[in-house]
Short mmCIF file of C-alpha atoms in Angstrom, two decimals:
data_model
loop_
_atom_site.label_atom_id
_atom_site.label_comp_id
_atom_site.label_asym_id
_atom_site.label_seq_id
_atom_site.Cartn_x
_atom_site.Cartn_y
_atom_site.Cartn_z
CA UNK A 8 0.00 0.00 0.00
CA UNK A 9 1.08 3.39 -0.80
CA UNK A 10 2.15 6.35 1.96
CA UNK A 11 0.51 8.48 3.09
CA UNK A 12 2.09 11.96 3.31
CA UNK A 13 1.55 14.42 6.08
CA UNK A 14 -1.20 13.90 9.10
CA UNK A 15 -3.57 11.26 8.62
CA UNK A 16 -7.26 12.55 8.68
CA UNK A 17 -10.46 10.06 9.06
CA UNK A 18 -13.72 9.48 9.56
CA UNK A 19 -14.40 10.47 13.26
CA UNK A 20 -18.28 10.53 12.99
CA UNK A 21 -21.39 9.25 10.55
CA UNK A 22 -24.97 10.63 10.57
CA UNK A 23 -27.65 10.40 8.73
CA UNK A 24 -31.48 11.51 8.05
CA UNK A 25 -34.72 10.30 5.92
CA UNK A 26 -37.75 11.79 6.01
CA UNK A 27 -40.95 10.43 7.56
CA UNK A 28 -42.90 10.12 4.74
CA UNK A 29 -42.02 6.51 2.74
CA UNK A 30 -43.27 5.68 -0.48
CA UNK A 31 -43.37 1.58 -0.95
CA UNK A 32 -42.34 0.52 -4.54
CA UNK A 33 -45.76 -1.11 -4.74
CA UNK A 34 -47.58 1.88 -4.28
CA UNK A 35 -45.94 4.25 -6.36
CA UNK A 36 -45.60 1.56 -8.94
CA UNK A 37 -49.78 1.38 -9.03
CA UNK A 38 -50.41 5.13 -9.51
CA UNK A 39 -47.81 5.22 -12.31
CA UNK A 40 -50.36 2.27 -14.46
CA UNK A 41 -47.57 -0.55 -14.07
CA UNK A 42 -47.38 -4.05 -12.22
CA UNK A 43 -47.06 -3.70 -8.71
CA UNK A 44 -43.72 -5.38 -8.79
CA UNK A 45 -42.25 -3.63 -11.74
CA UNK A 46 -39.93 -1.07 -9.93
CA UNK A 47 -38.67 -3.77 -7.22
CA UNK A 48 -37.93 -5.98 -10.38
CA UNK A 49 -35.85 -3.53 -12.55
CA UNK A 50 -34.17 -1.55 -9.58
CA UNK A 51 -34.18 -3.65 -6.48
CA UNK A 52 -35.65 -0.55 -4.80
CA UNK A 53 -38.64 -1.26 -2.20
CA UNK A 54 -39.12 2.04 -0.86
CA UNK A 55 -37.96 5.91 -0.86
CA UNK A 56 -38.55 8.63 1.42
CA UNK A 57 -39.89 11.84 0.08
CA UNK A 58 -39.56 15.02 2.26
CA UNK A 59 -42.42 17.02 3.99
CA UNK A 60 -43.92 20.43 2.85
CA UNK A 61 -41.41 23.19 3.54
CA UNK A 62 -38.52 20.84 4.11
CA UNK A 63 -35.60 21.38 2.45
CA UNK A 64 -32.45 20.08 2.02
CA UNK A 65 -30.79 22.27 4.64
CA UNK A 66 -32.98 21.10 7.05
CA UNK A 67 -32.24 17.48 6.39
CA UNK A 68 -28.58 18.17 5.72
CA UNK A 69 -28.61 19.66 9.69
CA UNK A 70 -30.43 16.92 11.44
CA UNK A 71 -27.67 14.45 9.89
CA UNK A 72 -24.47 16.78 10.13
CA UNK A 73 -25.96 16.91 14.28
CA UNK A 74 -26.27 13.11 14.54
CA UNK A 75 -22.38 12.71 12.90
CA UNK A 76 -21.09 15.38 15.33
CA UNK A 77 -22.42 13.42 18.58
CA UNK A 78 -21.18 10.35 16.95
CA UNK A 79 -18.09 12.02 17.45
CA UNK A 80 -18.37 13.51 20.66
CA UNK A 81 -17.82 17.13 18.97
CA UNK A 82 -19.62 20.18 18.94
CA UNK A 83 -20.79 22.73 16.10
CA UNK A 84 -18.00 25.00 17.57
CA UNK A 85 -15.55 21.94 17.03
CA UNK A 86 -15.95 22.68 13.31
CA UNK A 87 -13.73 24.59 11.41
CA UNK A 88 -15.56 23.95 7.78
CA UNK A 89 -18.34 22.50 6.53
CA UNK A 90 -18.73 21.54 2.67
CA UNK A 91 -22.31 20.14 1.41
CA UNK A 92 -22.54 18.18 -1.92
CA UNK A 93 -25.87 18.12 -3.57
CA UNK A 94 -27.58 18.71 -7.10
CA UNK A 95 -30.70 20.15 -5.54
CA UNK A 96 -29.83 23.18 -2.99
CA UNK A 97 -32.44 24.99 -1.15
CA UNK A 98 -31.44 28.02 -3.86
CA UNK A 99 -29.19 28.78 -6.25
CA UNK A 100 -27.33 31.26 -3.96
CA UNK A 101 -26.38 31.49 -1.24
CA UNK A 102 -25.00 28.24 -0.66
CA UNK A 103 -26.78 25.15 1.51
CA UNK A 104 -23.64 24.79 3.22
CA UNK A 105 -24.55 28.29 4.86
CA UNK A 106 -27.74 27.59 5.83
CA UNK A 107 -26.39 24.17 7.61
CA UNK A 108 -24.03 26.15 9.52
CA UNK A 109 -26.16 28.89 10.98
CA UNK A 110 -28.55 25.63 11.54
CA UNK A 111 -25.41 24.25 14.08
CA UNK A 112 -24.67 27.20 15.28
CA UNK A 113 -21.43 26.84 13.67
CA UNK A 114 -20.10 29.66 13.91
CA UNK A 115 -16.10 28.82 13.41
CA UNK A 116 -16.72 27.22 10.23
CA UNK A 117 -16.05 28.59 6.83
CA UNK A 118 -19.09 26.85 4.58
CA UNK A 119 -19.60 26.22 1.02
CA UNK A 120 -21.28 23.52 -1.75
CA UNK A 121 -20.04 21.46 -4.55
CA UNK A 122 -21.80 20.08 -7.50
CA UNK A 123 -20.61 16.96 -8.47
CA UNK A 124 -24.27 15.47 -8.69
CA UNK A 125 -23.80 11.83 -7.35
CA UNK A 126 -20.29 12.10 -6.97
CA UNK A 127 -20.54 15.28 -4.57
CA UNK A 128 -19.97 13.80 -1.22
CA UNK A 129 -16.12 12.14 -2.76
CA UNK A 130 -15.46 15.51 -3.99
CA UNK A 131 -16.33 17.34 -1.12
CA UNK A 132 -13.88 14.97 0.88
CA UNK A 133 -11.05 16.07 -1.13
CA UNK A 134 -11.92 19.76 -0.31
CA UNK A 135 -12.00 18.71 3.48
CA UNK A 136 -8.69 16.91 3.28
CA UNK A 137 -7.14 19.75 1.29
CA UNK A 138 -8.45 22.05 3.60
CA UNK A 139 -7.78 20.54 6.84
CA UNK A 140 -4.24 19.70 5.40
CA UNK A 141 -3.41 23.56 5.20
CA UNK A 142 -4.53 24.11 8.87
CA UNK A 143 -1.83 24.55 11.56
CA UNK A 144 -3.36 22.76 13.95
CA UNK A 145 -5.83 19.81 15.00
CA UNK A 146 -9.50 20.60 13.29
CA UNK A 147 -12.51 18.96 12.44
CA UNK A 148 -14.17 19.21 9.28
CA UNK A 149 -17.91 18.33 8.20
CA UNK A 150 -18.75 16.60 4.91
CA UNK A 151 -22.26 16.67 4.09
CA UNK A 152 -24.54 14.54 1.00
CA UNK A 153 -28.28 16.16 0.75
CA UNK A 154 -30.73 15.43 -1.85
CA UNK A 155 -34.42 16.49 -2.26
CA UNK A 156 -34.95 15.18 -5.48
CA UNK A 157 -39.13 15.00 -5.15
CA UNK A 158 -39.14 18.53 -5.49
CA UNK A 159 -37.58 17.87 -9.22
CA UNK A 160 -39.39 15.01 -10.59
CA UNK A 161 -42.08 14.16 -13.50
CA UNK A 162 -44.82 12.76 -12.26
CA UNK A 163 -45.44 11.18 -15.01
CA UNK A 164 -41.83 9.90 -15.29
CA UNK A 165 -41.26 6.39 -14.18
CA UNK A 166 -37.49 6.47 -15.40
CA UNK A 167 -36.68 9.12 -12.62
CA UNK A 168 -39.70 8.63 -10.09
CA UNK A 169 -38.81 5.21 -9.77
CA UNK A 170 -35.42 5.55 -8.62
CA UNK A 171 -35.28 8.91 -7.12
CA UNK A 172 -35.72 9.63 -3.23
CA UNK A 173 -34.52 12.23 -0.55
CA UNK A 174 -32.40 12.10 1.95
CA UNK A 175 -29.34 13.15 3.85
CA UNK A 176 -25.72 11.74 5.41
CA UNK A 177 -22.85 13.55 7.30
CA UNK A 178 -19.62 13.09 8.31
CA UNK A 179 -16.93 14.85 10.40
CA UNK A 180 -13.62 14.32 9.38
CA UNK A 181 -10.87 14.38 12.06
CA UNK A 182 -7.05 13.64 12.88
CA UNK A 183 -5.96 10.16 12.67
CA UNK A 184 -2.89 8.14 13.87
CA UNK A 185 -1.18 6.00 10.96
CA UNK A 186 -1.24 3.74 9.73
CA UNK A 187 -5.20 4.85 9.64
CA UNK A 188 -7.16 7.35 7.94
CA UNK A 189 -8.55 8.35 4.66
CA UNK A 190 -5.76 7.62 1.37
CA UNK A 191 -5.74 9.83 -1.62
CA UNK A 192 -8.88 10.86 -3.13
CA UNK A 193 -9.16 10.22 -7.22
CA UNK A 194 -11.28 12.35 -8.99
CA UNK A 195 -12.41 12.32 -13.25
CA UNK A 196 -14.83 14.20 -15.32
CA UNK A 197 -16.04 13.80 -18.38
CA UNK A 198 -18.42 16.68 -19.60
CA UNK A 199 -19.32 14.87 -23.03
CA UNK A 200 -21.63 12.71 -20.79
CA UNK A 201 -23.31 16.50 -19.03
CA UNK A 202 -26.71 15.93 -20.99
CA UNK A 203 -27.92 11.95 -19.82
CA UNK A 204 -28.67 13.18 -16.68
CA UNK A 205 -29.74 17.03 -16.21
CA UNK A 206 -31.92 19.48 -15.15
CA UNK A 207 -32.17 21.74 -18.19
CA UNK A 208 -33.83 24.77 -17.15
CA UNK A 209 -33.74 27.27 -14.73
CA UNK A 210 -30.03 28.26 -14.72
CA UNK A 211 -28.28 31.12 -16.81
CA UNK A 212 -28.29 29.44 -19.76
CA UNK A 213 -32.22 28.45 -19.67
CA UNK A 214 -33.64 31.21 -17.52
CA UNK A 215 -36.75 30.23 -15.94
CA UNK A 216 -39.83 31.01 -17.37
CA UNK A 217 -43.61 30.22 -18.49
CA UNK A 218 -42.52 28.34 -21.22
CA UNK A 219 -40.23 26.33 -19.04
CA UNK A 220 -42.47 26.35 -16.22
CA UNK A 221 -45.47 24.83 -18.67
CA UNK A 222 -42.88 22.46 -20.16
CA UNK A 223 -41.24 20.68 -16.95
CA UNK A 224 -38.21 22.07 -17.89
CA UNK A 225 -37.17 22.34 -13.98
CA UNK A 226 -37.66 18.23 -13.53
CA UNK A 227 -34.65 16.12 -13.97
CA UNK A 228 -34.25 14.08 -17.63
CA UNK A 229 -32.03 11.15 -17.74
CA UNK A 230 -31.20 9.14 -20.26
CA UNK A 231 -32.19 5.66 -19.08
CA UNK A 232 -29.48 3.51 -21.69
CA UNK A 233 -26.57 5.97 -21.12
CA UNK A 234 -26.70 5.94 -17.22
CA UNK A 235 -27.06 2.22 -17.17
CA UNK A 236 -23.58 1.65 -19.75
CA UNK A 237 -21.99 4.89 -17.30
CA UNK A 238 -22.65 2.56 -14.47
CA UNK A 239 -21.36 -0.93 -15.69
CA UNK A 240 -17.92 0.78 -17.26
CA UNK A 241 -17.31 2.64 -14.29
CA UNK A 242 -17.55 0.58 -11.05
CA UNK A 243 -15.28 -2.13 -12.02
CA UNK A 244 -12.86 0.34 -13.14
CA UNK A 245 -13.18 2.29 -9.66
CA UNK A 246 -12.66 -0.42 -7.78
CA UNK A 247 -9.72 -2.08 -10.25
CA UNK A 248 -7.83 1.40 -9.88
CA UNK A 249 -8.28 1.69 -6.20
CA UNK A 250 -6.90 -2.00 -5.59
CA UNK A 251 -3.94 -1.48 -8.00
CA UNK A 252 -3.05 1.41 -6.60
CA UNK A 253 -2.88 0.33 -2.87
CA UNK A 254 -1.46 -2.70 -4.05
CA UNK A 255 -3.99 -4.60 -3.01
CA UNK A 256 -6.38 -6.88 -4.05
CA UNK A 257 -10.76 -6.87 -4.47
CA UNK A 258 -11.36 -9.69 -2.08
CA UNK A 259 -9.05 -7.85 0.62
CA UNK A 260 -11.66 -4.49 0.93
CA UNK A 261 -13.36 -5.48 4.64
CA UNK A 262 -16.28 -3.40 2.84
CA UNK A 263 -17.37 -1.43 -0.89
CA UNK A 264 -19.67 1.73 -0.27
CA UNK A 265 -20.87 2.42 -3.99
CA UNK A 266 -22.89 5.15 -5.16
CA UNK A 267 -26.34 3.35 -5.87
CA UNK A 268 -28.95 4.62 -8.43
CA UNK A 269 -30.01 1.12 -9.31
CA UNK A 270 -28.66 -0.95 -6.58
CA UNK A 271 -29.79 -4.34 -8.40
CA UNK A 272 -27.23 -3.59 -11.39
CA UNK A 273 -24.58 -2.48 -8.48
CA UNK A 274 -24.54 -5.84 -6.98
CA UNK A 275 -24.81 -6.93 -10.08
CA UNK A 276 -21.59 -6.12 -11.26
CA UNK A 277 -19.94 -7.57 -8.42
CA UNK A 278 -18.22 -10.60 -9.55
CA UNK A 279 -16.56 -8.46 -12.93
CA UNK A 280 -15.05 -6.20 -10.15
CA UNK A 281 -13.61 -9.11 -8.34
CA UNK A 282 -15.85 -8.63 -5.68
CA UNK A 283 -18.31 -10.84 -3.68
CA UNK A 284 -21.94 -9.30 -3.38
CA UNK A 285 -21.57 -9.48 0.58
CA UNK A 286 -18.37 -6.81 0.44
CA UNK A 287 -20.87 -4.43 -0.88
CA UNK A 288 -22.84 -1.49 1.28
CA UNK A 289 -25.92 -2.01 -0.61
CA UNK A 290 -28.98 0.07 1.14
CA UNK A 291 -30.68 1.46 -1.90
CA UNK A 292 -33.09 -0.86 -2.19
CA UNK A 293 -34.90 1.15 1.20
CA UNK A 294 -33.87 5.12 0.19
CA UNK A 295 -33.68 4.60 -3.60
CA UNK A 296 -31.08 7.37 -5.42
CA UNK A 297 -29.68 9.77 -2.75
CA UNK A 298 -27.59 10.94 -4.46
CA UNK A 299 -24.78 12.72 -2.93
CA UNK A 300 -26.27 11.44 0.47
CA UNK A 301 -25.95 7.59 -1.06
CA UNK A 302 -22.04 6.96 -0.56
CA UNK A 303 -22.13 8.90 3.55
CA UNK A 304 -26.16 7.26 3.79
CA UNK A 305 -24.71 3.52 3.33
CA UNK A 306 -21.37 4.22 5.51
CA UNK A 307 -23.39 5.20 8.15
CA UNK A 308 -25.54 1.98 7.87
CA UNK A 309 -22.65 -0.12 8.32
CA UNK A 310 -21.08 1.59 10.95
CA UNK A 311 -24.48 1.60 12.63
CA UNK A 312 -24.73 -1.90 12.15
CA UNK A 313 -21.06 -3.01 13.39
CA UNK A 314 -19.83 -3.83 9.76
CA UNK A 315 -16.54 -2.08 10.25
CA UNK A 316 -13.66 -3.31 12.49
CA UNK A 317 -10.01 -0.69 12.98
CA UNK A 318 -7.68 -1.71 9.98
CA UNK A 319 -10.93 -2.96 7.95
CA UNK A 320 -9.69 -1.20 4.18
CA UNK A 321 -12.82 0.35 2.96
CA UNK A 322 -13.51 1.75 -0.91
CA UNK A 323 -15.56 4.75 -1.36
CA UNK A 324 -17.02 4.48 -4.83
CA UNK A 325 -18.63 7.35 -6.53
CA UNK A 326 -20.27 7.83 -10.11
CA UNK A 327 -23.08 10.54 -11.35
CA UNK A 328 -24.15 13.13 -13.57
CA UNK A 329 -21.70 15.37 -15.00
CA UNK A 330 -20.54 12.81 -15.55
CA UNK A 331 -18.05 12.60 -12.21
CA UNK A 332 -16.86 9.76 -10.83
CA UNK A 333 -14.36 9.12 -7.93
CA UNK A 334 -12.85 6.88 -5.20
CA UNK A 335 -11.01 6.80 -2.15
CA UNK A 336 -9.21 3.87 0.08
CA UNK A 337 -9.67 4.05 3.91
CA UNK A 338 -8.18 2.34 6.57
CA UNK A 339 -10.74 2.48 9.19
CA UNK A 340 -9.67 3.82 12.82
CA UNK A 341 -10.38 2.84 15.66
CA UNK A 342 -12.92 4.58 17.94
#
């Protein structure tokens, strides 16, 4: 495995938060004309969670970032910054990130977004670990995944209602003795791929309007075929870079938190990673696509549920619209 240069930083704390309101597969499959079954069949996905009236992603983005911080015995003071991935911010400006901080109380904290879509939790961890690298002495950093996609679906849809849910997943980021911590974080673009998944209007280059109003032009369109060949290219490669670079091999990773739009095809593609299905974090199949929440959403499952042990090596495996992608090997502390 390779070295790790200067302070060690890891995961300190997880957190997470769904809102009350689940949709089964079942139902939501009935009011959109199909089978009852034919969501559960296609995507794996039994349920979602959709948020209330008036709740926004800052508000689920809070009630996680405060379950990570007790997690790890740390206050909102304890913070020094606090970056929030997500595709679907409360506004276009100011930032989420803000209103999660004045939500904590915060008030140390520098705060800001990224939009990586799916991938925005992995790249906001490499603009915590940049950031807390520069910092002359012991910090804490928070690294946030919200998504309230309901507020930007088609109805009428069932390529993106089906898999689409809301939700929200924290963690604080912390110093670390070695051999343990977080490795290097890879990142990749590709902005050939920007139109399969998108929300076309409503920005500076499609104002809004009544024409885009009447049209749905504020909903997210994906294209169903191009996502689906994104996702089998990409994991295997994630995980095949990752491995080789560590000098490692798949069956040695303790766990595998994917990104999970279609969880089925995830676990699917399993054995062409060199992987068995039970080293993967699956948990889509009970919050469907979280988006930047998915990746921090499913660590905090398995921590949750005792899945991690200190030295376990753990891949962080992100993929989404943009299209991003990105991965990171940790060697989990201990508490």
């Amino acid at each position: 495995m390779s070295l790790r240069q200067g302070p060690a930083w890891a995961i300190r704390g997880t957190g997470a938060c769904l809102p009350e309101r689940c949709v089964p597969s079942e139902e939501l499959s009935r009011s959109l004309g199909l089978e009852p079954s034919w969501i559960e069949d296609r995507t794996g996905i039994r349920r979602r969670h959709l948020a209330a009236p008036g709740q926004a992603a800052s508000d689920l983005a809070a009630a996680a970032a405060a379950r990570a911080l007790d997690a790890a015995g740390l206050d909102a003071a304890d913070l020094g910054l606090i970056v929030l991935g997500t595709s679907t911010p409360d506004l276009i400006a100011p930032s989420t990130a803000c209103r999660v901080q004045a939500l904590l109380g915060a008030r140390r904290a520098a705060a800001f977004d990224v939009a990586a879509a799916c991938t925005g939790y992995v790249f906001g961890l490499q603009a915590a670990l940049g950031w807390l690298a520069a910092q002359p002495g012991p910090v804490h950093a928070l690294v946030v995944g919200v998504e309230v996609y309901s507020r930007f679906l088609d109805p009428a849809d069932r390529g993106t209602v089906a898999v689409f849910g809301d939700g929200a997943a924290a963690t604080v980021i912390g110093p670390a003795a070695a051999p343990y911590g977080i490795g290097p974080v890879t990142l990749g673009s590709d902005g050939s791929g920007a139109d399969d998944v998108l929300i076309p209007a409503g920005g500076s280059r499609t104002p809004a309007s009544a024409d885009t109003l009447a049209s749905l032009g504020h909903t997210i369109r994906m294209d169903g075929r191009a996502v689906r060949g994104f996702i089998t290219r990409i994991f295997p490669r994630l995980v095949a870079e990752a491995t080789e670079a560590a000098g490692i091999k798949p069956a040695d990773l303790a766990l595998v938190v994917p990104h999970q739009p279609n969880p089925r095809l995830v676990a699917a593609l399993a054995p062409e990673a060199g992987l068995d299905p039970a080293q993967l974090a699956i948990v889509g199949q009970d919050v469907g696509n979280i988006g930047a929440a998915s990746i921090p959403y499913a660590l905090d499952q398995a921590v949750r549920g005792g899945r991690l042990a200190p030295g376990d090596q753990v891949l962080l495996a992100g993929f989404g619209a943009g299209v991003t992608w990105g991965h990171t090997l940790i060697t989990w502390p201990p508490d």
